[in-house]
PDB file of C-alpha atoms and ligand atoms in Angstrom:
ATOM      1  CA  MET A   3      -8.483   6.303 -18.262  1.00 83.00           C
ATOM      2  CA  ILE A   4      -8.671   7.149 -14.573  1.00 88.00           C
ATOM      3  CA  ASP A   5      -9.336  10.812 -13.864  1.00 93.00           C
ATOM      4  CA  ILE A   6      -6.833  12.139 -11.321  1.00 95.00           C
ATOM      5  CA  ARG A   7      -9.293  14.957 -10.508  1.00 96.00           C
ATOM      6  CA  LYS A   8     -11.429  12.414  -8.660  1.00 97.00           C
ATOM      7  CA  ILE A   9      -8.793  12.650  -5.903  1.00 98.00           C
ATOM      8  CA  ARG A  10      -9.138  15.773  -3.768  1.00 98.00           C
ATOM      9  CA  VAL A  11      -5.945  17.646  -2.907  1.00 98.00           C
ATOM     10  CA  VAL A  12      -6.044  19.152   0.597  1.00 98.00           C
ATOM     11  CA  PRO A  13      -3.268  21.677   1.265  1.00 98.00           C
ATOM     12  CA  ASP A  14      -1.500  21.760   4.637  1.00 97.00           C
ATOM     13  CA  PHE A  15      -2.878  18.455   5.969  1.00 96.00           C
ATOM     14  CA  PRO A  16      -1.934  17.049   8.430  1.00 90.00           C
ATOM     15  CA  ASP A  17       0.895  19.623   8.667  1.00 89.00           C
ATOM     16  CA  ALA A  18       1.809  22.886   6.949  1.00 93.00           C
ATOM     17  CA  GLY A  19       3.394  22.342   3.545  1.00 91.00           C
ATOM     18  CA  ILE A  20       1.939  18.878   2.916  1.00 91.00           C
ATOM     19  CA  GLN A  21      -0.360  18.407  -0.062  1.00 95.00           C
ATOM     20  CA  PHE A  22      -2.630  15.579   1.034  1.00 97.00           C
ATOM     21  CA  TYR A  23      -4.181  13.423  -1.715  1.00 98.00           C
ATOM     22  CA  ASP A  24      -7.569  12.573  -0.258  1.00 98.00           C
ATOM     23  CA  ILE A  25      -9.015   9.517  -2.020  1.00 98.00           C
ATOM     24  CA  THR A  26     -12.347   9.613  -0.150  1.00 98.00           C
ATOM     25  CA  THR A  27     -13.741  11.635  -3.066  1.00 98.00           C
ATOM     26  CA  LEU A  28     -12.759   8.841  -5.453  1.00 98.00           C
ATOM     27  CA  LEU A  29     -14.223   6.120  -3.193  1.00 98.00           C
ATOM     28  CA  ASN A  30     -17.446   8.125  -3.058  1.00 98.00           C
ATOM     29  CA  ASP A  31     -17.851   7.853  -6.827  1.00 98.00           C
ATOM     30  CA  ALA A  32     -18.907   4.252  -7.524  1.00 98.00           C
ATOM     31  CA  ASN A  33     -17.762   4.336 -11.161  1.00 97.00           C
ATOM     32  CA  ALA A  34     -14.347   5.791 -10.309  1.00 98.00           C
ATOM     33  CA  TYR A  35     -13.834   3.368  -7.412  1.00 98.00           C
ATOM     34  CA  GLU A  36     -14.787   0.417  -9.600  1.00 98.00           C
ATOM     35  CA  GLN A  37     -12.520   1.570 -12.416  1.00 98.00           C
ATOM     36  CA  VAL A  38      -9.572   1.952 -10.027  1.00 98.00           C
ATOM     37  CA  PHE A  39     -10.283  -1.416  -8.436  1.00 98.00           C
ATOM     38  CA  LEU A  40     -10.495  -3.189 -11.802  1.00 98.00           C
ATOM     39  CA  SER A  41      -7.221  -1.624 -12.952  1.00 98.00           C
ATOM     40  CA  LEU A  42      -5.455  -2.644  -9.745  1.00 98.00           C
ATOM     41  CA  LEU A  43      -6.938  -6.115 -10.087  1.00 98.00           C
ATOM     42  CA  ASP A  44      -5.726  -6.384 -13.656  1.00 98.00           C
ATOM     43  CA  THR A  45      -2.160  -5.517 -12.601  1.00 98.00           C
ATOM     44  CA  ALA A  46      -2.364  -7.901  -9.640  1.00 98.00           C
ATOM     45  CA  LYS A  47      -3.472 -10.729 -11.962  1.00 98.00           C
ATOM     46  CA  GLN A  48      -0.454 -10.190 -14.195  1.00 98.00           C
ATOM     47  CA  ILE A  49       1.887 -10.350 -11.185  1.00 98.00           C
ATOM     48  CA  GLN A  50       0.404 -13.724 -10.184  1.00 98.00           C
ATOM     49  CA  PRO A  51       1.036 -13.441  -6.433  1.00 99.00           C
ATOM     50  CA  ASP A  52       0.386 -16.174  -3.865  1.00 99.00           C
ATOM     51  CA  VAL A  53      -0.688 -13.698  -1.184  1.00 99.00           C
ATOM     52  CA  ILE A  54      -1.930 -10.090  -0.976  1.00 99.00           C
ATOM     53  CA  VAL A  55      -0.630  -7.822   1.797  1.00 99.00           C
ATOM     54  CA  ALA A  56      -2.026  -4.344   2.476  1.00 99.00           C
ATOM     55  CA  LEU A  57      -1.034  -1.477   4.715  1.00 98.00           C
ATOM     56  CA  GLU A  58      -3.299   0.000   7.367  1.00 97.00           C
ATOM     57  CA  SER A  59      -5.412   1.810   6.755  1.00 97.00           C
ATOM     58  CA  ARG A  60      -5.979   3.058   3.230  1.00 98.00           C
ATOM     59  CA  GLY A  61      -4.419  -0.038   1.672  1.00 98.00           C
ATOM     60  CA  TYR A  62      -7.485  -1.832   3.043  1.00 98.00           C
ATOM     61  CA  TYR A  63      -9.733  -0.007   0.565  1.00 98.00           C
ATOM     62  CA  PHE A  64      -8.160  -2.151  -2.173  1.00 98.00           C
ATOM     63  CA  GLY A  65      -6.060  -5.058  -0.865  1.00 99.00           C
ATOM     64  CA  PRO A  66      -8.789  -7.283   0.634  1.00 98.00           C
ATOM     65  CA  ALA A  67     -11.026  -6.847  -2.428  1.00 98.00           C
ATOM     66  CA  ILE A  68      -8.144  -7.874  -4.707  1.00 99.00           C
ATOM     67  CA  ALA A  69      -7.435 -10.910  -2.505  1.00 99.00           C
ATOM     68  CA  LEU A  70     -11.093 -11.984  -2.493  1.00 99.00           C
ATOM     69  CA  ASN A  71     -11.416 -11.544  -6.214  1.00 98.00           C
ATOM     70  CA  LEU A  72      -8.291 -13.617  -6.948  1.00 98.00           C
ATOM     71  CA  HIS A  73      -9.177 -16.122  -4.221  1.00 98.00           C
ATOM     72  CA  LEU A  74      -5.872 -15.472  -2.448  1.00 99.00           C
ATOM     73  CA  PRO A  75      -5.059 -15.147   1.242  1.00 99.00           C
ATOM     74  CA  PHE A  76      -4.964 -11.631   2.665  1.00 99.00           C
ATOM     75  CA  VAL A  77      -2.441 -10.399   5.250  1.00 99.00           C
ATOM     76  CA  PRO A  78      -2.807  -7.051   7.054  1.00 99.00           C
ATOM     77  CA  ILE A  79       0.182  -4.971   8.117  1.00 98.00           C
ATOM     78  CA  ARG A  80      -0.950  -2.821  11.019  1.00 98.00           C
ATOM     79  CA  LYS A  81       0.241   0.112  13.079  1.00 97.00           C
ATOM     80  CA  LYS A  82       2.004  -0.674  16.344  1.00 97.00           C
ATOM     81  CA  GLY A  83      -0.025  -2.262  19.096  1.00 98.00           C
ATOM     82  CA  LYS A  84      -3.022  -3.483  17.084  1.00 98.00           C
ATOM     83  CA  LEU A  85      -2.140  -7.100  16.290  1.00 98.00           C
ATOM     84  CA  PRO A  86      -2.907  -9.567  19.092  1.00 98.00           C
ATOM     85  CA  PHE A  87      -0.415 -12.396  18.343  1.00 98.00           C
ATOM     86  CA  THR A  88       3.418 -12.244  18.248  1.00 98.00           C
ATOM     87  CA  THR A  89       4.715  -9.784  15.676  1.00 98.00           C
ATOM     88  CA  TYR A  90       7.728  -8.580  13.711  1.00 98.00           C
ATOM     89  CA  GLN A  91       8.134  -4.793  13.872  1.00 98.00           C
ATOM     90  CA  GLU A  92       9.754  -2.045  11.786  1.00 97.00           C
ATOM     91  CA  CYS A  93      10.233   1.659  12.598  1.00 96.00           C
ATOM     92  CA  TYR A  94      10.353   4.227   9.805  1.00 93.00           C
ATOM     93  CA  ASN A  95      10.164   7.948   9.011  1.00 84.00           C
ATOM     94  CA  LEU A  96       7.055   9.474   7.490  1.00 76.00           C
ATOM     95  CA  GLU A  97       6.598  12.664   5.451  1.00 62.00           C
ATOM     96  CA  TYR A  98       5.103  13.848   8.762  1.00 63.00           C
ATOM     97  CA  GLY A  99       6.710  12.140  11.792  1.00 75.00           C
ATOM     98  CA  GLN A 100       7.751   8.615  12.768  1.00 89.00           C
ATOM     99  CA  ALA A 101       5.822   5.378  12.932  1.00 94.00           C
ATOM    100  CA  GLU A 102       6.059   1.641  13.531  1.00 97.00           C
ATOM    101  CA  ILE A 103       4.294  -1.165  11.693  1.00 98.00           C
ATOM    102  CA  GLU A 104       3.830  -4.826  12.526  1.00 98.00           C
ATOM    103  CA  ILE A 105       2.948  -8.153  10.977  1.00 99.00           C
ATOM    104  CA  HIS A 106       2.062 -11.436  12.663  1.00 99.00           C
ATOM    105  CA  THR A 107       5.004 -13.853  12.786  1.00 98.00           C
ATOM    106  CA  ASP A 108       2.787 -16.577  11.299  1.00 98.00           C
ATOM    107  CA  ALA A 109       1.284 -14.338   8.612  1.00 98.00           C
ATOM    108  CA  MET A 110       2.509 -16.460   5.704  1.00 98.00           C
ATOM    109  CA  ASN A 111       4.721 -19.344   4.707  1.00 98.00           C
ATOM    110  CA  LYS A 112       8.275 -18.780   3.500  1.00 98.00           C
ATOM    111  CA  GLY A 113       9.099 -18.585  -0.201  1.00 98.00           C
ATOM    112  CA  LEU A 114       5.841 -17.108  -1.531  1.00 99.00           C
ATOM    113  CA  SER A 115       5.267 -14.518  -4.240  1.00 99.00           C
ATOM    114  CA  VAL A 116       3.951 -11.509  -2.334  1.00 99.00           C
ATOM    115  CA  LEU A 117       2.103  -8.426  -3.572  1.00 99.00           C
ATOM    116  CA  LEU A 118       2.055  -5.391  -1.265  1.00 99.00           C
ATOM    117  CA  VAL A 119      -0.812  -2.929  -1.848  1.00 99.00           C
ATOM    118  CA  ASP A 120      -1.270   0.642  -0.632  1.00 98.00           C
ATOM    119  CA  ASP A 121      -3.065   3.774  -1.803  1.00 98.00           C
ATOM    120  CA  VAL A 122      -0.265   6.353  -2.088  1.00 98.00           C
ATOM    121  CA  LEU A 123       3.503   6.057  -2.565  1.00 98.00           C
ATOM    122  CA  ALA A 124       4.833   9.256  -0.992  1.00 94.00           C
ATOM    123  CA  THR A 125       8.353   9.187   0.543  1.00 91.00           C
ATOM    124  CA  GLY A 126       8.353   5.401   0.337  1.00 94.00           C
ATOM    125  CA  GLY A 127       9.250   5.013   4.014  1.00 94.00           C
ATOM    126  CA  THR A 128       6.153   2.986   4.831  1.00 95.00           C
ATOM    127  CA  ALA A 129       6.434   0.646   1.872  1.00 97.00           C
ATOM    128  CA  ARG A 130      10.166   0.181   2.484  1.00 97.00           C
ATOM    129  CA  ALA A 131       9.494  -0.761   6.118  1.00 98.00           C
ATOM    130  CA  ALA A 132       6.744  -3.123   4.929  1.00 98.00           C
ATOM    131  CA  CYS A 133       9.154  -4.766   2.469  1.00 98.00           C
ATOM    132  CA  LYS A 134      11.645  -5.215   5.318  1.00 98.00           C
ATOM    133  CA  LEU A 135       8.935  -6.891   7.385  1.00 98.00           C
ATOM    134  CA  LEU A 136       8.030  -9.131   4.469  1.00 98.00           C
ATOM    135  CA  GLN A 137      11.666 -10.147   3.956  1.00 98.00           C
ATOM    136  CA  ARG A 138      11.323 -12.051   7.241  1.00 98.00           C
ATOM    137  CA  PHE A 139       9.288 -14.558   5.230  1.00 99.00           C
ATOM    138  CA  LYS A 140      11.982 -14.898   2.537  1.00 98.00           C
ATOM    139  CA  PRO A 141       9.559 -14.319  -0.365  1.00 98.00           C
ATOM    140  CA  ARG A 142      10.630 -15.691  -3.730  1.00 98.00           C
ATOM    141  CA  ALA A 143       9.158 -12.506  -5.264  1.00 98.00           C
ATOM    142  CA  LEU A 144       7.957  -9.227  -3.729  1.00 98.00           C
ATOM    143  CA  SER A 145       6.152  -6.561  -5.783  1.00 98.00           C
ATOM    144  CA  THR A 146       4.370  -3.373  -4.800  1.00 99.00           C
ATOM    145  CA  LEU A 147       1.169  -1.829  -6.165  1.00 99.00           C
ATOM    146  CA  PHE A 148      -0.128   1.699  -5.518  1.00 98.00           C
ATOM    147  CA  LEU A 149      -3.015   3.749  -6.793  1.00 98.00           C
ATOM    148  CA  LEU A 150      -0.993   6.987  -6.810  1.00 98.00           C
ATOM    149  CA  GLU A 151       2.705   7.893  -6.827  1.00 98.00           C
ATOM    150  CA  LEU A 152       3.842  11.349  -5.664  1.00 98.00           C
ATOM    151  CA  LYS A 153       6.926  11.569  -7.876  1.00 98.00           C
ATOM    152  CA  ASP A 154       8.529  14.614  -6.224  1.00 97.00           C
ATOM    153  CA  LEU A 155       8.964  12.601  -3.012  1.00 95.00           C
ATOM    154  CA  HIS A 156      11.079   9.927  -4.783  1.00 96.00           C
ATOM    155  CA  GLY A 157       9.471   7.003  -2.962  1.00 96.00           C
ATOM    156  CA  ARG A 158      10.450   4.654  -5.779  1.00 97.00           C
ATOM    157  CA  GLU A 159      14.114   5.098  -4.834  1.00 98.00           C
ATOM    158  CA  GLN A 160      13.351   3.614  -1.408  1.00 97.00           C
ATOM    159  CA  LEU A 161      12.026   0.507  -3.122  1.00 98.00           C
ATOM    160  CA  SER A 162      14.974  -0.303  -5.363  1.00 95.00           C
ATOM    161  CA  GLY A 163      15.087  -4.001  -6.098  1.00 96.00           C
ATOM    162  CA  TYR A 164      11.312  -4.342  -5.892  1.00 98.00           C
ATOM    163  CA  PRO A 165       8.985  -3.890  -8.884  1.00 98.00           C
ATOM    164  CA  VAL A 166       6.773  -0.800  -8.315  1.00 98.00           C
ATOM    165  CA  HIS A 167       3.405  -0.610 -10.107  1.00 98.00           C
ATOM    166  CA  THR A 168       1.283   2.548  -9.959  1.00 98.00           C
ATOM    167  CA  LEU A 169      -1.946   3.470 -11.739  1.00 98.00           C
ATOM    168  CA  LEU A 170      -1.491   7.233 -11.503  1.00 98.00           C
ATOM    169  CA  SER A 171       1.404   9.572 -10.822  1.00 97.00           C
ATOM    170  CA  VAL A 172       1.673  13.290 -10.121  1.00 97.00           C
TER     171      VAL A 172
HETATM  172  P1  AMP B  23       5.189   7.328   2.726  1.00 74.95           P
HETATM  173  O1  AMP B  23       5.741   6.414   3.773  1.00 74.95           O
HETATM  174  O2  AMP B  23       5.686   8.726   2.861  1.00 74.95           O
HETATM  175  O3  AMP B  23       5.352   6.785   1.328  1.00 74.95           O
HETATM  176  O4  AMP B  23       3.650   7.457   3.011  1.00 74.95           O
HETATM  177  C1  AMP B  23       2.811   6.484   2.608  1.00 74.95           C
HETATM  178  C2  AMP B  23       1.575   6.392   3.428  1.00 74.95           C
HETATM  179  O5  AMP B  23       1.130   7.616   4.021  1.00 74.95           O
HETATM  180  C3  AMP B  23       0.499   5.935   2.546  1.00 74.95           C
HETATM  181  O6  AMP B  23      -0.121   4.888   3.265  1.00 74.95           O
HETATM  182  C4  AMP B  23      -0.426   7.097   2.350  1.00 74.95           C
HETATM  183  O7  AMP B  23      -1.724   6.683   2.662  1.00 74.95           O
HETATM  184  C5  AMP B  23       0.008   8.148   3.331  1.00 74.95           C
HETATM  185  N1  AMP B  23       0.458   9.429   2.762  1.00 74.95           N
HETATM  186  C6  AMP B  23       1.671   9.998   2.921  1.00 74.95           C
HETATM  187  N2  AMP B  23       1.761  11.176   2.334  1.00 74.95           N
HETATM  188  C7  AMP B  23       0.575  11.374   1.746  1.00 74.95           C
HETATM  189  C8  AMP B  23       0.035  12.441   0.953  1.00 74.95           C
HETATM  190  N3  AMP B  23       0.741  13.542   0.663  1.00 74.95           N
HETATM  191  N4  AMP B  23      -1.231  12.304   0.517  1.00 74.95           N
HETATM  192  C9  AMP B  23      -1.946  11.196   0.805  1.00 74.95           C
HETATM  193  N5  AMP B  23      -1.509  10.173   1.543  1.00 74.95           N
HETATM  194  C10 AMP B  23      -0.264  10.259   2.015  1.00 74.95           C
END
């Protein structure tokens, strides 16, 4: 059983009224990090994806390790302006502000089973935008996997039609 108290809650970060779930405290505990990784890996195995995609930047704490362990290709989704080749882009609203994410146009073949990984499902805006980006590749299946779901923010509703897997929820 993963102990939610390993994640530090920082009030009013980055703006007043936001409860920020800071997973650096979990990453700093080798046993907790390993336990979380193994649980995510277990779920990923059951999904049987062809490719692992993760969101910059905290999705990178888990996504690449899952891809390596399952011997699958890894695809990064990055914030605007970071990817060097031609990209698809999506704008979206955050709990705190607006943002744009990108993926390389040659990131994957069409028709794959795709697993999208991130640390926290908050409002769901980021993951929804990522799913829109991934639809460009006409995946035959698209699932999402998060360490933590913040239920009050109803992110799951933004992802209707896509399976949502989470290890923890508050
Ligand atoms: P959202 O688009 O609102 O679901 O936000 C998801 C992304 O922002 C995730 O990549 C999280 O890393 C980060 N995030 C948003 N809100 C929080 C929060 N309250 N605590 C921790 N991370 C958050």
